[in-house]
Amino acid sequence: MSDIDSDIFFAPAQSDFQSIPSLASGKSVAHFARPRGADLLSRTRALFDWTEARSEHKLWPYVRSLQAAPGQAASIRLETGEVANGINLASQDYLGLSSHPAILSAAKGAIEEFGVHSAGSGALVGNTRESLALERELGDALLSEQVLLFPTGWAAGFGVVAALVRPYDHVVMDELAHACLQQGANASTQNVKRVRHLDTEAFREAVAQIRATDTQNGILVITEGVFSMDADTPDIMALQDICHEYGATLMVDVAHDFGSMGPGGVSQIAAQGMLGKVDIVMGSFSKTFASNGGFVAVKQPSVRRFIQIYGGPWMFSNALSPVQAAVVRQALRIVRSEEGDTLRAQLMAAINAYRDEVTSLGEACFGNPTPIVPMLVGQELVGRIGSRLAFDNGVIVNLAEFPVVPVGASRFRIQMMANHSEATAREGGRRVVAALKTAREIAEKQVLVRG
Ligand SMILES: Cc1ncc(COP(=O)(O)O)c(C=O)c1O
């Protein structure tokens, strides 16, 4: 694929942002989360007015759609119908497998054989030869014999916690764990302790404190291989040791690193020499494996059976379709092959090029080199203006604001892919930095005018 032309004039449409009403510039979804009133339908209105005001003032960078495959360049359509073509730093396709010829042919083969349905829940006859083979192959890759597929990664995360944890049990989780894990914990017990991000000692203290007074009930400790908004990784070995010491169970969500990182692509767990040694591994196919879907890998057949029966979304949602299972199988073959190593090396080169470019222009990326590159923006208004300027100037980035990240800690979440050339990654970085710097100037003027 050819590099993106770097000769595009950066033209911030500053006039767009001269008089932003406070409804569009401020507030977060927290403001509208607990509406009052007897009519459940009409009380949705205030949130809608807020998103409409943001949209009218070009400050609503959500619910956008791709016009074609998620390559390094993409055409993106806003809810308003406006379309921009640009460098795509906003898709989750870390190894660029979504248009790989072998993946497309696996999908076509499965369609020919099975059609395009999902024929039922896994509890009935929703499984197929493809999904059973996928479970075996994932078990082989993760050195964890007992694998269960879910229709999405979200369902896997929520389902495992809901299946294993009862109201008398405890969850100790990293405060930044993904929403599916947080919601699974909240739905299962009130005994949820959120621990400072990556703080191993705080995990030890929390688990020890629970065990000091409760030796009868379970403790599920939850963390991630790569945190989705911070691009960092816990000490998995230390957490597993703590769990062994206190009779707790560790679960690691490898949604972002499985396939894209670690030796043989089998995640940060493998990078830390812990493959086959973590109690529960859970992940998603939607970041690297070109499909919806998720999985959980455990060691004992009894645990797998228990999750089947009590993990709500496994039993009460239709299973992964045969096309999806065939796609993920083929993706896993590539991930584990020499080609996978080459794609991961290309991905890392693009990540390093992006981070280097942005840093040399005076902006900080945080976390470690992973397919996720978070750039702190801070004030929401800067992020809202910045994403629009980026869009207008040919680079597509995702903005994360509350509730995805704390209020006042909004950020651009860049996602790199193996099919970003280094030149494109650098050009993308230059445009994002230009958008961010200009957005800060504009937002400052807004504040001054209003002040
Ligand atoms: C850490 C983490 N876990 C789970 C999920 C859910 O996966 P999916 O989008 O495949 O449902 C995501 C996706 O956003 C994630 O980032």
Coordinates of C-alpha atoms and ligand atoms in Angstrom, one line a residue:
M1 CA 0.0 0.0 0.0
S2 CA 1.4 3.4 -0.9
D3 CA 2.3 6.0 1.8
I4 CA 0.0 8.8 2.5
D5 CA 0.8 12.1 0.8
S6 CA 2.4 14.3 3.4
D7 CA 1.8 17.5 1.5
I8 CA -1.6 18.3 2.9
F9 CA -2.0 21.8 4.1
F10 CA -3.0 21.9 7.7
A11 CA -6.0 24.3 7.8
P12 CA -7.7 24.6 11.1
A13 CA -11.2 25.9 10.6
Q14 CA -10.9 28.1 13.6
S15 CA -14.0 30.1 12.7
D16 CA -16.1 27.0 13.5
F17 CA -15.2 27.3 17.1
Q18 CA -15.7 31.0 17.8
S19 CA -18.9 30.8 19.8
I20 CA -19.4 27.4 21.3
P21 CA -22.4 27.4 23.7
S22 CA -21.6 25.9 27.1
L23 CA -24.0 23.0 26.5
A24 CA -21.7 21.8 23.7
S25 CA -18.4 22.5 25.2
G26 CA -18.9 21.2 28.8
K27 CA -20.6 18.4 30.6
S28 CA -20.1 14.7 30.3
V29 CA -22.4 11.7 30.2
A30 CA -22.2 11.6 34.0
H31 CA -24.4 14.8 34.0
F32 CA -27.3 12.9 32.4
A33 CA -26.9 9.5 33.9
R34 CA -29.6 9.7 36.5
P35 CA -32.6 11.5 35.0
R36 CA -35.7 11.9 37.1
G37 CA -39.3 11.7 36.1
A38 CA -42.0 9.1 35.7
D39 CA -41.8 8.8 31.9
L40 CA -38.8 6.6 31.1
L41 CA -38.8 7.7 27.5
S42 CA -39.2 11.5 27.7
R43 CA -36.5 11.8 30.3
T44 CA -33.9 10.7 27.7
R45 CA -34.3 14.1 26.0
A46 CA -31.7 16.1 27.9
L47 CA -28.9 13.8 26.9
F48 CA -30.1 13.9 23.3
D49 CA -30.1 17.7 23.3
W50 CA -26.6 17.7 24.6
T51 CA -25.3 15.3 21.9
E52 CA -27.2 17.3 19.2
A53 CA -25.6 20.6 20.4
R54 CA -22.2 19.0 20.3
S55 CA -22.9 17.6 16.8
E56 CA -24.2 21.0 15.5
H57 CA -20.9 22.6 16.8
K58 CA -18.7 19.9 15.3
L59 CA -17.7 18.6 18.7
W60 CA -19.3 15.1 18.5
P61 CA -16.6 12.6 17.3
Y62 CA -18.6 9.4 18.0
V63 CA -20.8 7.0 16.1
R64 CA -18.7 7.4 12.9
S65 CA -18.7 4.8 10.2
L66 CA -16.1 3.3 7.8
Q67 CA -16.9 3.5 4.1
A68 CA -14.5 0.7 3.2
A69 CA -12.0 -1.7 4.8
P70 CA -10.0 -0.3 7.8
G71 CA -6.7 0.2 6.0
Q72 CA -4.0 2.8 6.9
A73 CA -6.1 5.2 4.9
A74 CA -9.8 5.3 5.4
S75 CA -12.9 7.1 4.5
I76 CA -15.0 7.9 7.5
R77 CA -18.6 9.2 7.7
L78 CA -19.9 11.3 10.6
E79 CA -23.4 10.9 11.9
T80 CA -24.2 14.2 10.2
G81 CA -23.3 12.6 6.9
E82 CA -20.0 14.5 6.4
V83 CA -17.2 12.3 5.0
A84 CA -13.4 12.7 5.4
N85 CA -10.6 10.7 3.9
G86 CA -7.5 10.4 5.9
I87 CA -4.9 8.5 7.8
N88 CA -6.7 6.0 9.9
L89 CA -5.5 5.8 13.4
A90 CA -8.8 4.6 14.8
S91 CA -9.4 1.0 13.8
Q92 CA -8.9 -2.1 15.7
D93 CA -7.2 -4.5 13.3
Y94 CA -3.7 -4.7 14.9
L95 CA -2.1 -7.1 12.4
G96 CA -4.2 -5.8 9.5
L97 CA -5.8 -9.2 9.0
S98 CA -9.2 -8.0 8.1
S99 CA -8.4 -8.0 4.4
H100 CA -5.8 -10.7 4.4
P101 CA -6.5 -13.1 1.4
A102 CA -6.3 -16.2 3.5
I103 CA -8.8 -14.8 6.0
L104 CA -11.2 -13.8 3.2
S105 CA -11.0 -17.2 1.7
A106 CA -11.6 -18.9 5.1
A107 CA -14.7 -16.7 5.5
K108 CA -15.9 -17.6 1.9
G109 CA -15.3 -21.3 2.5
A110 CA -17.3 -21.3 5.8
I111 CA -20.2 -19.5 4.0
E112 CA -20.2 -22.1 1.3
E113 CA -20.3 -24.8 3.8
F114 CA -22.5 -23.5 6.6
G115 CA -24.3 -20.5 5.3
V116 CA -24.2 -17.2 7.3
H117 CA -26.3 -18.1 10.3
S118 CA -25.6 -18.5 14.0
A119 CA -27.9 -21.5 14.6
G120 CA -28.3 -21.4 18.4
S121 CA -26.8 -21.0 21.8
G122 CA -23.8 -23.1 22.6
A123 CA -25.9 -24.9 25.1
L124 CA -28.1 -26.3 22.3
V125 CA -26.7 -26.8 18.7
G126 CA -25.0 -23.4 18.2
N127 CA -21.5 -25.0 17.9
T128 CA -20.0 -26.2 14.7
R129 CA -17.0 -28.2 13.6
E130 CA -15.3 -24.8 13.2
S131 CA -16.0 -23.6 16.7
L132 CA -15.0 -26.9 18.3
A133 CA -11.7 -26.8 16.4
L134 CA -11.2 -23.2 17.4
E135 CA -11.6 -24.1 21.1
R136 CA -9.0 -26.8 20.7
E137 CA -6.5 -24.6 18.8
L138 CA -6.8 -21.7 21.3
G139 CA -6.2 -24.2 24.1
D140 CA -3.1 -25.3 22.3
A141 CA -1.8 -21.8 21.8
L142 CA -2.5 -20.8 25.4
L143 CA -1.4 -24.1 27.0
S144 CA -4.8 -24.2 28.7
E145 CA -6.9 -27.1 27.7
Q146 CA -10.4 -25.9 28.5
V147 CA -11.6 -23.1 26.2
L148 CA -15.0 -21.7 25.9
L149 CA -16.1 -19.3 23.1
F150 CA -18.4 -16.3 23.6
P151 CA -20.2 -14.2 21.0
T152 CA -18.3 -11.1 22.0
G153 CA -15.3 -10.2 24.2
W154 CA -17.6 -8.2 26.4
A155 CA -19.8 -11.3 26.9
A156 CA -16.7 -13.3 27.8
G157 CA -15.5 -10.8 30.4
F158 CA -18.9 -10.3 32.0
G159 CA -19.9 -13.9 31.7
V160 CA -16.9 -15.3 33.5
V161 CA -17.2 -13.0 36.5
A162 CA -20.9 -13.5 36.7
A163 CA -20.5 -17.3 36.5
L164 CA -17.9 -17.6 39.2
V165 CA -18.6 -14.9 41.8
R166 CA -21.6 -15.0 44.2
P167 CA -22.8 -12.2 46.6
Y168 CA -20.8 -13.7 49.5
D169 CA -17.5 -13.7 47.4
H170 CA -15.0 -10.9 46.7
V171 CA -13.6 -9.2 43.6
V172 CA -10.3 -7.4 43.8
M173 CA -9.7 -5.6 40.5
D174 CA -7.5 -3.0 38.9
E175 CA -9.3 0.3 39.0
L176 CA -8.9 0.6 35.3
A177 CA -10.2 -2.8 34.3
H178 CA -12.5 -2.8 31.3
A179 CA -16.3 -2.0 31.6
C180 CA -17.3 -5.7 31.0
L181 CA -15.3 -6.8 34.0
Q182 CA -16.5 -3.9 36.2
Q183 CA -20.1 -4.6 35.3
G184 CA -19.6 -8.3 35.8
A185 CA -18.2 -7.6 39.3
N186 CA -21.0 -5.1 40.1
A187 CA -23.7 -7.6 39.0
S188 CA -22.2 -10.4 41.1
T189 CA -21.3 -9.0 44.5
Q190 CA -21.2 -5.8 46.6
N191 CA -17.7 -6.9 47.8
V192 CA -15.8 -5.2 45.1
K193 CA -12.4 -3.6 45.9
R194 CA -10.9 -1.5 43.2
V195 CA -7.1 -1.2 43.6
R196 CA -4.8 1.5 42.4
H197 CA -3.7 0.9 38.8
L198 CA -0.9 -1.6 38.5
D199 CA 0.0 -1.4 42.2
T200 CA 1.0 -5.0 43.1
E201 CA 1.4 -4.2 46.7
A202 CA -2.0 -2.7 46.9
F203 CA -3.4 -5.9 45.4
R204 CA -1.5 -7.9 48.1
E205 CA -2.9 -5.7 50.9
A206 CA -6.4 -6.0 49.6
V207 CA -6.4 -9.8 49.2
A208 CA -4.6 -10.2 52.6
Q209 CA -7.1 -8.0 54.3
I210 CA -10.0 -10.0 53.0
R211 CA -8.4 -13.3 53.9
A212 CA -7.7 -12.0 57.5
T213 CA -11.5 -12.0 58.1
D214 CA -13.0 -14.3 55.5
T215 CA -11.5 -17.7 54.9
Q216 CA -14.7 -19.2 53.6
N217 CA -15.5 -17.4 50.4
G218 CA -13.8 -16.9 47.0
I219 CA -11.7 -14.0 45.8
L220 CA -11.4 -13.2 42.1
V221 CA -8.4 -10.9 41.2
I222 CA -8.8 -9.2 37.9
T223 CA -6.3 -7.4 35.7
E224 CA -5.4 -7.0 32.0
G225 CA -2.5 -7.9 29.8
V226 CA -2.5 -4.4 28.2
F227 CA -4.8 -1.8 29.6
S228 CA -7.0 -0.4 26.9
M229 CA -6.7 3.3 27.7
D230 CA -3.2 3.4 29.3
A231 CA -1.2 0.9 27.3
D232 CA 0.6 -0.6 30.3
T233 CA 1.0 -4.0 31.8
P234 CA 0.9 -5.4 35.4
D235 CA 3.4 -7.8 36.9
I236 CA 1.3 -10.9 36.1
M237 CA 3.7 -13.3 37.9
A238 CA 3.6 -11.3 41.1
L239 CA -0.3 -11.2 41.0
Q240 CA -0.5 -15.0 40.4
D241 CA 1.9 -15.6 43.3
I242 CA -0.3 -13.4 45.6
C243 CA -3.3 -15.4 44.5
H244 CA -1.6 -18.7 45.3
E245 CA -0.4 -17.4 48.7
Y246 CA -3.9 -16.3 49.8
G247 CA -6.1 -18.8 48.0
A248 CA -7.5 -16.4 45.5
T249 CA -8.0 -16.8 41.7
L250 CA -6.4 -14.6 39.0
M251 CA -8.1 -13.6 35.8
V252 CA -6.2 -11.7 33.1
D253 CA -8.0 -10.1 30.1
V254 CA -5.7 -10.2 27.1
A255 CA -8.1 -8.5 24.6
H256 CA -5.4 -6.2 23.3
D257 CA -2.2 -8.2 23.5
F258 CA -3.4 -11.7 22.4
G259 CA -2.3 -12.0 18.8
S260 CA -0.5 -8.6 18.7
M261 CA 2.2 -9.0 21.4
G262 CA 4.5 -11.5 23.1
P263 CA 6.5 -14.4 21.8
G264 CA 4.4 -16.2 19.1
G265 CA 1.8 -13.6 19.6
V266 CA 0.4 -15.2 22.7
S267 CA 0.2 -12.0 24.8
Q268 CA 1.9 -10.4 27.7
I269 CA 1.3 -13.6 29.7
A270 CA 3.8 -15.3 27.4
A271 CA 6.1 -12.3 27.5
Q272 CA 6.3 -12.7 31.3
G273 CA 6.9 -16.5 31.0
M274 CA 3.5 -17.2 32.5
L275 CA 1.9 -19.1 29.6
G276 CA -0.2 -22.0 31.0
K277 CA 0.3 -20.7 34.6
V278 CA -2.5 -18.1 34.9
D279 CA -5.8 -19.4 36.5
I280 CA -8.1 -17.8 34.0
V281 CA -7.3 -16.1 30.7
M282 CA -10.0 -14.2 28.9
G283 CA -9.8 -12.4 25.6
S284 CA -11.5 -10.9 22.5
F285 CA -11.1 -11.6 18.8
S286 CA -12.1 -8.1 17.8
K287 CA -8.7 -6.4 18.1
T288 CA -6.4 -8.7 16.1
F289 CA -8.5 -11.7 14.9
A290 CA -10.7 -9.9 12.4
S291 CA -14.0 -10.9 14.0
N292 CA -16.4 -10.4 16.8
G293 CA -16.1 -12.9 19.6
G294 CA -14.3 -13.7 22.8
F295 CA -13.1 -16.7 24.8
V296 CA -12.1 -17.9 28.2
A297 CA -9.4 -20.4 28.9
V298 CA -9.2 -22.4 32.1
K299 CA -7.5 -25.6 33.2
Q300 CA -10.2 -27.7 34.8
P301 CA -13.2 -29.1 32.9
S302 CA -15.4 -28.4 35.9
V303 CA -14.7 -24.7 35.7
R304 CA -15.5 -24.7 32.0
R305 CA -18.8 -26.5 32.7
F306 CA -19.7 -24.1 35.5
I307 CA -19.1 -21.1 33.2
Q308 CA -21.2 -22.6 30.5
I309 CA -24.1 -23.0 32.9
Y310 CA -23.9 -19.8 34.9
G311 CA -22.1 -17.4 32.5
G312 CA -25.3 -15.8 31.2
P313 CA -24.2 -14.6 27.7
W314 CA -22.8 -18.1 26.9
M315 CA -26.1 -19.9 27.6
F316 CA -28.5 -17.1 26.6
S317 CA -26.9 -15.7 23.5
N318 CA -26.5 -17.5 20.2
A319 CA -23.0 -18.8 19.6
L320 CA -20.2 -17.4 17.4
S321 CA -21.2 -18.0 13.8
P322 CA -19.3 -20.6 11.8
V323 CA -18.0 -17.8 9.5
Q324 CA -16.5 -16.0 12.6
A325 CA -15.1 -19.2 14.0
A326 CA -13.4 -20.0 10.6
V327 CA -12.0 -16.4 10.4
V328 CA -10.6 -16.6 13.9
R329 CA -9.0 -20.0 13.2
Q330 CA -7.3 -18.7 10.1
A331 CA -6.2 -15.6 12.0
L332 CA -4.8 -17.7 14.8
R333 CA -2.8 -19.8 12.2
I334 CA -1.3 -16.5 10.9
V335 CA -0.6 -15.2 14.4
R336 CA 1.3 -18.3 15.3
S337 CA 3.3 -18.4 12.0
E338 CA 6.5 -16.7 10.8
E339 CA 4.2 -14.3 9.0
G340 CA 2.7 -13.4 12.4
D341 CA 6.2 -12.5 13.6
T342 CA 6.8 -10.4 10.6
L343 CA 3.4 -8.6 11.0
R344 CA 4.1 -8.0 14.7
A345 CA 7.5 -6.5 13.8
Q346 CA 5.9 -4.2 11.2
L347 CA 3.3 -3.2 13.8
M348 CA 6.0 -2.4 16.4
A349 CA 7.9 -0.4 13.8
A350 CA 4.8 1.7 13.1
I351 CA 4.1 2.1 16.9
N352 CA 7.7 3.3 17.5
A353 CA 7.6 5.6 14.5
Y354 CA 4.4 7.2 15.8
R355 CA 5.6 7.6 19.3
D356 CA 8.9 9.0 18.2
E357 CA 7.4 11.6 15.9
V358 CA 4.9 12.8 18.5
T359 CA 7.5 12.9 21.3
S360 CA 10.0 14.8 19.1
L361 CA 7.2 17.4 18.5
G362 CA 6.8 17.9 22.3
E363 CA 3.7 15.9 23.0
A364 CA 3.7 13.0 25.4
C365 CA 2.5 9.4 24.7
F366 CA 2.0 7.4 27.8
G367 CA 2.2 3.7 28.6
N368 CA 4.5 1.3 26.8
P369 CA 4.9 0.6 23.1
T370 CA 1.7 -1.4 22.4
P371 CA -0.9 -1.2 19.5
I372 CA -2.6 1.4 21.7
V373 CA -0.9 4.8 21.9
P374 CA -2.7 7.0 24.4
M375 CA -2.0 10.8 24.3
L376 CA -3.2 12.8 27.2
V377 CA -5.4 15.7 26.1
G378 CA -6.9 16.6 29.5
Q379 CA -9.8 19.1 29.3
E380 CA -12.7 17.6 27.3
L381 CA -13.2 20.8 25.2
V382 CA -9.6 20.5 23.8
G383 CA -10.3 16.9 22.9
R384 CA -13.6 17.7 21.2
I385 CA -12.1 20.5 19.1
G386 CA -8.9 18.5 18.5
S387 CA -10.7 15.5 17.1
R388 CA -12.7 17.7 14.7
L389 CA -9.5 19.5 13.5
A390 CA -7.9 16.2 13.0
F391 CA -10.9 15.0 11.0
D392 CA -10.8 18.1 8.9
N393 CA -7.1 17.7 8.2
G394 CA -7.0 14.1 7.1
V395 CA -6.3 12.1 10.2
I396 CA -8.9 10.0 12.1
V397 CA -8.3 9.5 15.8
N398 CA -10.6 8.3 18.6
L399 CA -11.3 10.6 21.5
A400 CA -11.9 8.9 24.9
E401 CA -13.8 10.9 27.5
F402 CA -15.7 10.1 30.6
P403 CA -17.0 7.4 31.4
V404 CA -14.2 5.6 29.4
V405 CA -11.6 7.7 31.3
P406 CA -12.0 10.0 34.3
V407 CA -13.4 13.5 33.9
G408 CA -10.6 16.0 32.9
A409 CA -8.3 13.1 31.7
S410 CA -9.7 12.9 28.2
R411 CA -7.2 11.5 25.6
F412 CA -6.7 10.5 22.0
R413 CA -6.5 6.8 21.8
I414 CA -4.4 6.0 18.8
Q415 CA -4.5 2.4 17.5
M416 CA -1.7 1.3 15.2
M417 CA -1.8 -1.5 12.7
A418 CA 0.8 -3.6 10.9
N419 CA -0.3 -2.0 7.6
H420 CA 0.6 1.5 8.7
S421 CA 3.9 2.3 7.0
E422 CA 6.4 4.1 9.2
A423 CA 6.1 7.2 6.9
T424 CA 2.3 7.2 7.4
A425 CA 2.6 6.7 11.1
R426 CA 4.9 9.7 11.3
E427 CA 2.7 11.9 9.1
G428 CA -0.3 10.8 11.2
G429 CA 1.7 11.9 14.3
R430 CA 2.4 15.3 12.8
R431 CA -1.2 15.9 12.0
V432 CA -2.4 14.8 15.4
V433 CA 0.1 17.1 17.2
A434 CA -0.9 20.0 15.0
A435 CA -4.6 19.4 15.8
L436 CA -3.9 19.1 19.5
K437 CA -1.8 22.3 19.7
T438 CA -4.3 24.3 17.7
A439 CA -7.2 22.9 19.8
R440 CA -5.5 24.1 23.0
E441 CA -5.1 27.6 21.6
I442 CA -8.8 27.7 20.5
A443 CA -10.0 26.3 23.8
E444 CA -8.0 28.8 25.8
K445 CA -9.6 31.7 23.9
Q446 CA -13.0 30.2 24.6
V447 CA -12.3 30.1 28.3
L448 CA -11.0 33.7 28.2
V449 CA -14.0 35.0 26.2
R450 CA -16.4 33.3 28.6
G451 CA -14.4 34.3 31.7
Ligands
LIG1 C1 -9.8 -4.9 27.8 C2 -11.0 -5.2 27.0 N1 -11.7 -6.3 27.4 C3 -12.9 -6.7 26.7 C4 -13.3 -6.0 25.6 C5 -14.6 -6.4 24.9 O1 -14.3 -7.0 23.7 P1 -15.3 -6.9 22.5 O2 -15.2 -5.5 21.9 O3 -14.7 -7.9 21.6 O4 -16.6 -7.3 22.9 C6 -12.6 -4.8 25.2 C7 -13.0 -4.1 24.0 O5 -13.3 -3.0 24.0 C8 -11.4 -4.5 25.9 O6 -10.7 -3.4 25.6

